[in-house]
Amino acid sequence: MVNPFPRHKTKIVCTIGPASRKKSVLKDLVRAGMNVARLNFSHGDLTQHAQDIQTIRQVSQELGRTVAILGDLPGPKIRIGVLKGGACTLNKGNRVVLTTRQVQGTADLIPVQFPDLPRSVKPGERIFLNDGFIELKVLEIKGEDIICRVVIGGGLLSNKGMNLPDAHLSLSAATDEDLGFIAFGIEQGIDMFGLSFVGGAQDISRVREFARTKGSEIFVVAKMERREAVKNSREIIEAVDAVMVARGDLGVEIPIEEVPLVQKQLILQANLAAKPVITATQMLQSMTANTRPTRAEATDVANAIFDGTDAVMLSEETAIGIHPVTACRMLSRIATAAEAGRSRVVSGTTVPETIKRTIELSGRSIKETLSLNVIRSIVSLGIRCVAVPSRSGLTARMISRLKGDAWVVALCFNDAVLKALSLSSGVYPVPKGSLSSDEDIISYLRDHGFVRENEPFILVQREACPHLGVQSTMKIIARDSAG
């Protein structure tokens, strides 16, 4: 029985919204390759989110396919208030006043939902509105008013976001509202939480400590979208379970021309730490309305995979787009093609080669040595599958980060590890269940199309050795035609 679903190794995260929450559409998304369903808590209410969670679980069970759920927390997003008529236009060169007073907004006076704004900015600093498309320069501050000049104008809608790239804000990444969403998510069994506007490791510690008061150890995805996050990336990556390169706000917080390099650096750091990394924002943005992506978008997705990303994410494309399933299917096609050509991209300077050299130069742990030997065996013997019984997911991730050509089939001891590995590239997580013997594993791999008859595969195990304790071992299992 060969699995009928797509077999791209790069994981696909789809944002669920009005365009995709119907059960029939969710089923089509899973068939098209969705591995993780993202719920954006910045939109909708808890009743709707609870219904979406229930529907996703039903679809996962009916299709026999693991689908993890990511709850994306809003974080301390700074927004403008309500504008008269819902919109206005800011013209270049005009003066505009941002105010913390309760007023109805116009093109000359815009309310802001951030009481500390007058104390957070200085004359000469920049303020961006509407995802960076509008730029203001602070001229002076008078009480609750910030007088600005419009440097780059444009249309503005009520409640749009604001970015302060030159200011140093002491905002916690987790607001009281976020903590409420975490409590809701724990109650609903959400598998992972996206923490927005992370600044340092202390932000991760706060949400973990809160979750423990609810009796839960949560899986945290740090969204890298602030200048401080880039600066503190190493400590953040060490503290979290996964990373998201959130290029939307990141491209406003730092010069947009720096985003490609920062993306590569963050992905490499996550790979070295064996933490899964998601690349997000505008991956196939044009497919929100169109049935085909631009050439630049297809190239962007492929390059993120060449960079070493574990997962790619769709936002508006699947949440409110006209063609959500088509967009997911296209992402699967691009990923499959990129993976097939990855080993031919500038041989010797690819991300896996960089990781291997870094491990060899910095000293190896037992698991690192094991993962390197697994990859070498895959290359030398043409192995197409590695089976890894997994209690924590670490060994599977350490092999996965080297982006070998073989599948890593993780035989998971619990549901939390099963869902967590849904983010790791090249890892196919399954419940270990009754797969206790080599014969059971061989039958499963063959029945699901991972190995052919008499084809060798690698089995990584933890075995108890007298006087030595528990040891990790690698076995190459092969059969001749005689069986």
Short mmCIF file of C-alpha atoms in Angstrom, two decimals:
data_model
loop_
_atom_site.label_atom_id
_atom_site.label_comp_id
_atom_site.label_asym_id
_atom_site.label_seq_id
_atom_site.Cartn_x
_atom_site.Cartn_y
_atom_site.Cartn_z
CA MET A 1 0.00 0.00 0.00
CA VAL A 2 1.79 3.12 -1.23
CA ASN A 3 0.73 6.32 0.54
CA PRO A 4 -1.47 8.41 -1.82
CA PHE A 5 -0.48 11.77 -0.32
CA PRO A 6 2.29 14.06 -1.60
CA ARG A 7 5.78 13.15 -0.46
CA HIS A 8 7.52 16.53 -0.32
CA LYS A 9 10.04 16.58 2.53
CA THR A 10 9.63 20.30 3.24
CA LYS A 11 6.69 20.78 5.58
CA ILE A 12 3.78 23.04 4.64
CA VAL A 13 2.00 25.31 7.12
CA CYS A 14 -1.39 26.66 5.99
CA THR A 15 -3.25 29.47 7.73
CA ILE A 16 -6.90 28.60 8.27
CA GLY A 17 -9.54 31.28 7.71
CA PRO A 18 -12.81 32.00 5.93
CA ALA A 19 -11.52 30.53 2.67
CA SER A 20 -10.35 27.25 4.16
CA ARG A 21 -12.25 26.32 7.32
CA LYS A 22 -14.89 24.19 5.60
CA LYS A 23 -14.31 20.50 6.20
CA SER A 24 -14.18 19.70 2.49
CA VAL A 25 -11.52 22.38 1.88
CA LEU A 26 -9.46 21.23 4.88
CA LYS A 27 -9.51 17.69 3.50
CA ASP A 28 -8.31 18.95 0.14
CA LEU A 29 -5.52 20.94 1.86
CA VAL A 30 -4.32 17.81 3.65
CA ARG A 31 -4.43 15.86 0.40
CA ALA A 32 -2.49 18.69 -1.26
CA GLY A 33 0.26 18.47 1.36
CA MET A 34 -0.64 20.52 4.46
CA ASN A 35 1.26 19.28 7.53
CA VAL A 36 0.44 22.05 10.01
CA ALA A 37 -2.74 24.12 10.31
CA ARG A 38 -2.13 27.64 11.63
CA LEU A 39 -4.82 29.51 13.55
CA ASN A 40 -4.17 33.25 13.65
CA PHE A 41 -5.47 34.49 17.01
CA SER A 42 -5.28 38.09 15.73
CA HIS A 43 -8.54 37.34 13.91
CA GLY A 44 -11.74 35.56 14.86
CA ASP A 45 -13.00 34.63 18.32
CA LEU A 46 -12.51 31.67 20.64
CA THR A 47 -15.76 30.04 19.58
CA GLN A 48 -14.66 30.05 15.94
CA HIS A 49 -11.17 28.80 16.83
CA ALA A 50 -12.65 25.94 18.89
CA GLN A 51 -14.81 24.94 15.92
CA ASP A 52 -11.79 25.06 13.60
CA ILE A 53 -9.75 22.89 15.98
CA GLN A 54 -12.54 20.32 16.12
CA THR A 55 -12.89 20.23 12.33
CA ILE A 56 -9.12 19.89 11.79
CA ARG A 57 -9.00 16.98 14.25
CA GLN A 58 -11.90 15.28 12.48
CA VAL A 59 -10.23 15.67 9.09
CA SER A 60 -6.92 14.34 10.43
CA GLN A 61 -8.63 11.28 11.88
CA GLU A 62 -10.78 10.57 8.84
CA LEU A 63 -7.84 10.80 6.44
CA GLY A 64 -5.44 8.97 8.74
CA ARG A 65 -2.97 11.81 8.41
CA THR A 66 -1.10 13.67 11.16
CA VAL A 67 -1.91 17.39 11.14
CA ALA A 68 -0.45 19.56 13.90
CA ILE A 69 -2.19 22.77 14.98
CA LEU A 70 -0.21 25.99 15.50
CA GLY A 71 -1.87 28.74 17.53
CA ASP A 72 -0.29 32.05 16.48
CA LEU A 73 -0.47 34.62 19.29
CA PRO A 74 -1.06 38.32 18.41
CA GLY A 75 1.65 39.70 20.71
CA PRO A 76 2.07 43.42 21.47
CA LYS A 77 1.20 44.64 17.99
CA ILE A 78 0.93 48.44 17.92
CA ARG A 79 -2.01 49.64 15.83
CA ILE A 80 -3.71 52.86 14.88
CA GLY A 81 -7.32 53.42 15.90
CA VAL A 82 -10.53 53.92 13.97
CA LEU A 83 -10.58 56.33 11.02
CA LYS A 84 -13.65 58.26 9.93
CA GLY A 85 -15.18 56.29 7.09
CA GLY A 86 -12.71 53.48 7.77
CA ALA A 87 -9.93 54.90 5.60
CA CYS A 88 -7.91 57.96 4.65
CA THR A 89 -5.04 58.95 2.36
CA LEU A 90 -1.76 60.43 3.59
CA ASN A 91 -0.01 62.63 1.03
CA LYS A 92 3.76 63.04 0.83
CA GLY A 93 5.02 66.22 2.49
CA ASN A 94 1.90 66.80 4.58
CA ARG A 95 1.94 67.06 8.36
CA VAL A 96 -0.01 64.49 10.36
CA VAL A 97 -0.52 64.18 14.11
CA LEU A 98 -0.50 60.80 15.83
CA THR A 99 -2.29 60.98 19.16
CA THR A 100 -3.06 58.77 22.13
CA ARG A 101 -6.22 60.83 22.75
CA GLN A 102 -9.61 59.27 22.03
CA VAL A 103 -10.53 60.88 18.72
CA GLN A 104 -12.02 59.84 15.40
CA GLY A 105 -9.20 59.64 12.90
CA THR A 106 -8.69 61.73 9.78
CA ALA A 107 -5.81 62.30 7.37
CA ASP A 108 -4.57 65.05 9.72
CA LEU A 109 -5.16 63.41 13.13
CA ILE A 110 -4.72 59.66 13.64
CA PRO A 111 -5.46 57.92 16.97
CA VAL A 112 -2.98 55.30 18.17
CA GLN A 113 -3.66 52.30 20.44
CA PHE A 114 -0.37 52.64 22.36
CA PRO A 115 -0.44 54.99 25.38
CA ASP A 116 3.36 55.06 25.72
CA LEU A 117 3.99 56.25 22.15
CA PRO A 118 4.90 59.88 23.10
CA ARG A 119 7.54 58.55 25.51
CA SER A 120 8.82 55.89 23.09
CA VAL A 121 9.85 58.00 20.08
CA LYS A 122 12.13 60.99 19.50
CA PRO A 123 12.32 63.71 16.85
CA GLY A 124 14.05 62.43 13.73
CA GLU A 125 12.92 58.82 14.19
CA ARG A 126 10.83 56.94 11.65
CA ILE A 127 7.35 55.52 12.10
CA PHE A 128 5.97 53.03 9.60
CA LEU A 129 2.28 52.35 9.01
CA ASN A 130 0.47 49.70 6.99
CA ASP A 131 3.28 47.09 6.93
CA GLY A 132 5.88 49.71 6.02
CA PHE A 133 4.15 51.10 2.95
CA ILE A 134 3.68 54.48 4.66
CA GLU A 135 6.65 56.24 6.28
CA LEU A 136 6.47 59.15 8.72
CA LYS A 137 9.25 61.20 10.30
CA VAL A 138 8.80 62.50 13.84
CA LEU A 139 9.16 66.29 14.02
CA GLU A 140 8.19 67.05 17.62
CA ILE A 141 6.24 65.72 20.58
CA LYS A 142 3.65 67.77 22.44
CA GLY A 143 1.97 66.01 25.34
CA GLU A 144 -0.10 63.17 23.90
CA ASP A 145 0.54 64.24 20.30
CA ILE A 146 3.40 63.28 17.97
CA ILE A 147 3.72 65.69 15.05
CA CYS A 148 5.08 63.98 11.94
CA ARG A 149 5.81 64.66 8.29
CA VAL A 150 4.70 62.17 5.64
CA VAL A 151 7.82 60.88 3.86
CA ILE A 152 6.06 58.18 1.83
CA GLY A 153 2.29 58.49 1.50
CA GLY A 154 -0.47 56.08 0.68
CA GLY A 155 -3.88 54.75 1.62
CA LEU A 156 -4.52 53.78 5.24
CA LEU A 157 -7.29 51.68 6.80
CA SER A 158 -8.53 51.61 10.39
CA ASN A 159 -6.63 49.44 12.90
CA LYS A 160 -3.59 48.97 10.65
CA GLY A 161 -0.27 48.09 12.26
CA MET A 162 2.50 50.48 13.26
CA ASN A 163 6.24 49.80 13.45
CA LEU A 164 8.88 51.83 15.29
CA PRO A 165 12.21 50.60 13.85
CA ASP A 166 14.31 53.29 15.55
CA ALA A 167 12.76 52.99 19.02
CA HIS A 168 13.84 50.62 21.78
CA LEU A 169 10.62 49.29 23.27
CA SER A 170 10.43 47.40 26.54
CA LEU A 171 7.33 45.46 25.51
CA SER A 172 6.86 41.88 26.67
CA ALA A 173 6.26 39.52 23.75
CA ALA A 174 3.43 37.86 25.68
CA THR A 175 0.52 40.12 26.60
CA ASP A 176 -2.23 39.23 29.07
CA GLU A 177 -4.40 38.52 26.03
CA ASP A 178 -1.75 36.09 24.75
CA LEU A 179 -1.69 34.26 28.08
CA GLY A 180 -5.45 33.88 27.82
CA PHE A 181 -5.04 32.38 24.34
CA ILE A 182 -2.40 29.98 25.70
CA ALA A 183 -4.78 28.83 28.45
CA PHE A 184 -7.47 28.31 25.81
CA GLY A 185 -5.04 26.45 23.56
CA ILE A 186 -3.92 24.13 26.34
CA GLU A 187 -7.55 23.34 27.12
CA GLN A 188 -8.23 22.66 23.43
CA GLY A 189 -5.10 20.55 22.92
CA ILE A 190 -3.31 22.90 20.50
CA ASP A 191 0.07 21.39 19.61
CA MET A 192 2.30 24.48 19.35
CA PHE A 193 2.18 28.23 19.96
CA GLY A 194 3.72 31.01 17.86
CA LEU A 195 5.10 33.78 20.09
CA SER A 196 5.06 37.13 18.28
CA PHE A 197 7.58 39.97 18.60
CA VAL A 198 10.07 37.99 20.68
CA GLY A 199 12.95 40.12 21.97
CA GLY A 200 14.96 37.68 24.05
CA ALA A 201 15.00 34.36 25.87
CA GLN A 202 13.12 35.89 28.80
CA ASP A 203 10.00 36.12 26.63
CA ILE A 204 10.04 32.37 26.08
CA SER A 205 10.62 31.73 29.79
CA ARG A 206 7.54 33.77 30.69
CA VAL A 207 5.14 31.77 28.51
CA ARG A 208 6.66 28.46 29.59
CA GLU A 209 6.25 29.38 33.26
CA PHE A 210 2.65 30.41 32.66
CA ALA A 211 1.91 27.15 30.83
CA ARG A 212 3.33 25.17 33.75
CA THR A 213 0.79 26.81 36.05
CA LYS A 214 -1.78 25.18 33.76
CA GLY A 215 -0.01 21.83 34.03
CA SER A 216 1.44 21.88 30.52
CA GLU A 217 4.85 21.91 28.82
CA ILE A 218 4.11 23.75 25.60
CA PHE A 219 5.91 23.72 22.24
CA VAL A 220 6.99 27.31 21.51
CA VAL A 221 7.73 28.75 18.06
CA ALA A 222 9.63 32.06 18.31
CA LYS A 223 8.63 34.51 15.58
CA MET A 224 11.73 36.44 14.56
CA GLU A 225 10.34 39.81 13.51
CA ARG A 226 12.14 42.43 15.63
CA ARG A 227 15.61 43.93 15.43
CA GLU A 228 16.18 42.75 19.01
CA ALA A 229 15.29 39.20 18.01
CA VAL A 230 17.95 39.16 15.30
CA LYS A 231 20.49 40.56 17.75
CA ASN A 232 19.58 37.95 20.39
CA SER A 233 18.93 35.11 17.94
CA ARG A 234 21.32 32.60 19.48
CA GLU A 235 19.84 32.78 22.97
CA ILE A 236 16.31 32.72 21.55
CA ILE A 237 16.98 29.66 19.38
CA GLU A 238 18.52 27.87 22.35
CA ALA A 239 15.41 28.59 24.45
CA VAL A 240 12.66 27.65 21.98
CA ASP A 241 11.42 24.53 20.24
CA ALA A 242 11.19 26.06 16.75
CA VAL A 243 11.75 29.33 14.90
CA MET A 244 9.71 31.29 12.38
CA VAL A 245 11.39 33.79 10.06
CA ALA A 246 8.43 36.20 9.98
CA ARG A 247 9.49 38.39 7.09
CA GLY A 248 6.51 40.77 7.22
CA ASP A 249 7.28 42.83 10.31
CA LEU A 250 10.95 41.88 10.07
CA GLY A 251 11.12 43.64 6.70
CA VAL A 252 9.88 46.81 8.37
CA GLU A 253 12.00 46.59 11.52
CA ILE A 254 15.21 46.19 9.49
CA PRO A 255 16.05 47.52 6.00
CA ILE A 256 14.25 45.33 3.50
CA GLU A 257 17.47 44.68 1.55
CA GLU A 258 18.88 42.95 4.64
CA VAL A 259 16.01 40.45 4.94
CA PRO A 260 17.46 37.80 2.55
CA LEU A 261 20.77 37.66 4.43
CA VAL A 262 19.08 37.63 7.86
CA GLN A 263 16.81 34.83 6.62
CA LYS A 264 19.82 32.72 5.65
CA GLN A 265 21.57 33.42 8.97
CA LEU A 266 18.53 32.51 11.08
CA ILE A 267 17.87 29.32 9.12
CA LEU A 268 21.50 28.23 9.48
CA GLN A 269 21.50 28.95 13.23
CA ALA A 270 18.31 26.93 13.67
CA ASN A 271 19.74 24.06 11.59
CA LEU A 272 22.92 24.00 13.69
CA ALA A 273 20.80 23.82 16.85
CA ALA A 274 18.62 21.06 15.34
CA LYS A 275 15.53 23.24 15.81
CA PRO A 276 12.90 23.30 13.05
CA VAL A 277 12.56 26.61 11.20
CA ILE A 278 9.61 28.02 9.25
CA THR A 279 10.00 30.62 6.51
CA ALA A 280 6.88 32.79 6.30
CA THR A 281 5.18 35.78 4.69
CA GLN A 282 4.31 36.39 1.04
CA MET A 283 5.64 33.03 -0.14
CA LEU A 284 2.96 32.85 -2.85
CA GLN A 285 1.21 36.17 -2.19
CA SER A 286 -0.06 36.64 -5.74
CA MET A 287 -1.99 33.37 -5.45
CA THR A 288 -4.36 35.09 -3.04
CA ALA A 289 -6.09 36.15 -6.25
CA ASN A 290 -4.37 34.22 -9.05
CA THR A 291 -4.09 30.55 -9.95
CA ARG A 292 -0.34 30.72 -10.61
CA PRO A 293 2.51 32.31 -8.64
CA THR A 294 5.00 34.76 -10.07
CA ARG A 295 8.40 33.45 -11.13
CA ALA A 296 9.94 35.44 -8.28
CA GLU A 297 7.67 33.72 -5.73
CA ALA A 298 8.52 30.26 -7.04
CA THR A 299 12.21 31.14 -6.84
CA ASP A 300 11.75 32.54 -3.31
CA VAL A 301 10.22 29.29 -2.07
CA ALA A 302 12.93 27.18 -3.70
CA ASN A 303 15.71 29.38 -2.30
CA ALA A 304 14.28 29.10 1.22
CA ILE A 305 14.50 25.32 0.81
CA PHE A 306 18.06 25.59 -0.50
CA ASP A 307 18.80 27.77 2.56
CA GLY A 308 17.74 24.84 4.74
CA THR A 309 14.26 25.80 5.91
CA ASP A 310 12.22 22.96 7.39
CA ALA A 311 8.84 24.44 6.55
CA VAL A 312 7.23 27.10 4.38
CA MET A 313 4.05 28.91 5.34
CA LEU A 314 1.02 30.26 3.53
CA SER A 315 -0.91 33.12 5.16
CA GLU A 316 -3.48 35.10 3.17
CA GLU A 317 -3.13 32.60 0.34
CA THR A 318 -5.09 29.96 2.28
CA ALA A 319 -6.87 32.11 4.89
CA ILE A 320 -8.73 34.49 2.58
CA GLY A 321 -7.47 33.61 -0.91
CA ILE A 322 -9.66 32.56 -3.80
CA HIS A 323 -7.61 29.40 -4.50
CA PRO A 324 -6.38 28.00 -1.13
CA VAL A 325 -5.98 24.39 -2.27
CA THR A 326 -4.33 25.39 -5.55
CA ALA A 327 -1.81 27.49 -3.59
CA CYS A 328 -0.99 24.59 -1.26
CA ARG A 329 -0.66 22.20 -4.18
CA MET A 330 1.69 24.64 -5.95
CA LEU A 331 3.83 24.96 -2.82
CA SER A 332 4.08 21.17 -2.72
CA ARG A 333 5.16 21.05 -6.38
CA ILE A 334 7.84 23.73 -5.91
CA ALA A 335 9.13 22.03 -2.76
CA THR A 336 9.35 18.63 -4.44
CA ALA A 337 11.29 20.07 -7.39
CA ALA A 338 13.65 22.04 -5.13
CA GLU A 339 14.37 18.98 -2.98
CA ALA A 340 15.17 16.91 -6.05
CA GLY A 341 17.76 19.46 -7.17
CA ARG A 342 19.13 20.47 -3.78
CA SER A 343 22.23 18.28 -3.93
CA ARG A 344 23.21 19.85 -7.27
CA VAL A 345 23.12 23.45 -5.97
CA VAL A 346 26.71 24.69 -5.61
CA SER A 347 28.11 21.40 -4.34
CA GLY A 348 30.30 21.78 -1.28
CA THR A 349 28.80 25.06 -0.11
CA THR A 350 25.26 23.95 0.64
CA VAL A 351 23.74 24.32 4.10
CA PRO A 352 24.13 20.60 4.93
CA GLU A 353 27.85 20.79 4.05
CA THR A 354 28.22 23.88 6.24
CA ILE A 355 26.55 22.09 9.15
CA LYS A 356 28.77 19.03 8.73
CA ARG A 357 31.93 21.14 8.72
CA THR A 358 30.77 23.11 11.76
CA ILE A 359 30.10 19.92 13.71
CA GLU A 360 33.47 18.46 12.77
CA LEU A 361 35.35 21.64 13.75
CA SER A 362 33.50 22.33 17.01
CA GLY A 363 33.61 18.85 18.49
CA ARG A 364 30.97 16.16 18.29
CA SER A 365 28.45 14.75 20.70
CA ILE A 366 27.40 11.11 20.38
CA LYS A 367 24.16 12.07 18.62
CA GLU A 368 26.01 14.40 16.23
CA THR A 369 28.50 11.67 15.34
CA LEU A 370 25.64 9.24 14.84
CA SER A 371 23.76 11.64 12.57
CA LEU A 372 26.87 12.25 10.44
CA ASN A 373 27.44 8.50 10.07
CA VAL A 374 23.82 8.00 9.07
CA ILE A 375 24.14 10.63 6.31
CA ARG A 376 27.42 9.12 5.06
CA SER A 377 25.77 5.69 4.89
CA ILE A 378 22.82 7.14 3.00
CA VAL A 379 25.18 8.59 0.39
CA SER A 380 27.51 5.60 0.07
CA LEU A 381 24.80 2.90 0.02
CA GLY A 382 21.98 4.78 -1.68
CA ILE A 383 19.74 4.33 1.37
CA ARG A 384 16.24 5.77 0.90
CA CYS A 385 14.91 5.44 4.45
CA VAL A 386 16.06 5.76 8.07
CA ALA A 387 13.79 4.47 10.84
CA VAL A 388 14.21 6.15 14.24
CA PRO A 389 12.21 5.15 17.34
CA SER A 390 11.73 8.54 18.99
CA ARG A 391 10.96 9.54 22.57
CA SER A 392 11.91 13.22 22.30
CA GLY A 393 12.40 13.74 18.56
CA LEU A 394 16.01 14.93 18.99
CA THR A 395 17.75 12.17 17.03
CA ALA A 396 15.26 12.50 14.17
CA ARG A 397 15.82 16.27 14.05
CA MET A 398 19.62 15.93 14.13
CA ILE A 399 19.48 13.63 11.11
CA SER A 400 16.82 15.76 9.42
CA ARG A 401 18.84 19.00 9.64
CA LEU A 402 21.48 17.54 7.31
CA LYS A 403 18.83 17.38 4.58
CA GLY A 404 19.80 13.98 3.23
CA ASP A 405 17.98 12.28 0.37
CA ALA A 406 16.45 9.60 2.61
CA TRP A 407 13.22 9.83 4.57
CA VAL A 408 13.48 9.77 8.36
CA VAL A 409 10.56 7.69 9.60
CA ALA A 410 10.16 8.61 13.27
CA LEU A 411 8.39 5.95 15.32
CA CYS A 412 6.99 8.20 18.04
CA PHE A 413 6.28 7.04 21.58
CA ASN A 414 3.74 9.82 22.28
CA ASP A 415 1.43 12.23 20.49
CA ALA A 416 3.38 15.37 21.51
CA VAL A 417 6.52 14.16 19.70
CA LEU A 418 4.40 13.02 16.75
CA LYS A 419 2.95 16.52 16.32
CA ALA A 420 6.25 18.33 17.03
CA LEU A 421 8.02 16.42 14.25
CA SER A 422 5.35 17.62 11.81
CA LEU A 423 7.58 20.71 11.42
CA SER A 424 10.86 18.90 10.68
CA SER A 425 11.88 18.54 7.04
CA GLY A 426 12.18 15.00 5.76
CA VAL A 427 10.69 13.47 8.91
CA TYR A 428 7.63 11.26 8.54
CA PRO A 429 6.26 10.84 12.09
CA VAL A 430 4.09 7.83 12.89
CA PRO A 431 2.85 6.33 16.17
CA LYS A 432 5.19 3.56 17.26
CA GLY A 433 2.23 1.52 18.45
CA SER A 434 2.90 -2.17 17.92
CA LEU A 435 5.97 -1.65 15.70
CA SER A 436 8.28 -3.30 18.21
CA SER A 437 10.37 -5.72 16.16
CA ASP A 438 12.57 -5.27 13.11
CA GLU A 439 10.06 -7.38 11.16
CA ASP A 440 7.20 -5.06 12.11
CA ILE A 441 9.19 -2.01 11.01
CA ILE A 442 10.24 -3.65 7.74
CA SER A 443 6.61 -4.48 6.94
CA TYR A 444 5.46 -0.93 7.71
CA LEU A 445 8.17 0.69 5.59
CA ARG A 446 7.48 -1.61 2.67
CA ASP A 447 3.68 -1.29 2.90
CA HIS A 448 3.91 2.51 2.92
CA GLY A 449 6.34 2.76 0.01
CA PHE A 450 9.45 3.85 1.90
CA VAL A 451 11.51 0.81 0.86
CA ARG A 452 11.18 -1.74 -1.89
CA GLU A 453 11.38 -5.50 -1.55
CA ASN A 454 14.85 -6.55 -0.30
CA GLU A 455 16.02 -2.92 -0.21
CA PRO A 456 18.29 -1.98 2.73
CA PHE A 457 17.40 0.71 5.25
CA ILE A 458 18.95 2.13 8.41
CA LEU A 459 17.51 1.56 11.87
CA VAL A 460 18.72 3.84 14.66
CA GLN A 461 18.02 2.44 18.12
CA ARG A 462 18.68 3.00 21.80
CA GLU A 463 19.77 -0.26 23.37
CA ALA A 464 20.64 -1.21 26.92
CA CYS A 465 24.22 -2.48 27.13
CA PRO A 466 25.56 -4.28 30.25
CA HIS A 467 27.87 -2.01 32.29
CA LEU A 468 27.51 0.80 29.72
CA GLY A 469 23.93 1.97 30.16
CA VAL A 470 21.74 3.00 27.22
CA GLN A 471 23.61 3.40 23.93
CA SER A 472 22.56 4.72 20.52
CA THR A 473 23.26 2.29 17.69
CA MET A 474 22.90 2.33 13.92
CA LYS A 475 21.99 -0.86 12.09
CA ILE A 476 21.85 -1.35 8.34
CA ILE A 477 19.10 -3.87 7.73
CA ALA A 478 19.23 -5.70 4.42
CA ARG A 479 17.87 -8.91 3.02
CA ASP A 480 19.07 -10.96 0.13
CA SER A 481 16.65 -12.50 -2.32
CA ALA A 482 16.51 -15.65 -0.23
CA GLY A 483 14.91 -13.66 2.58
#
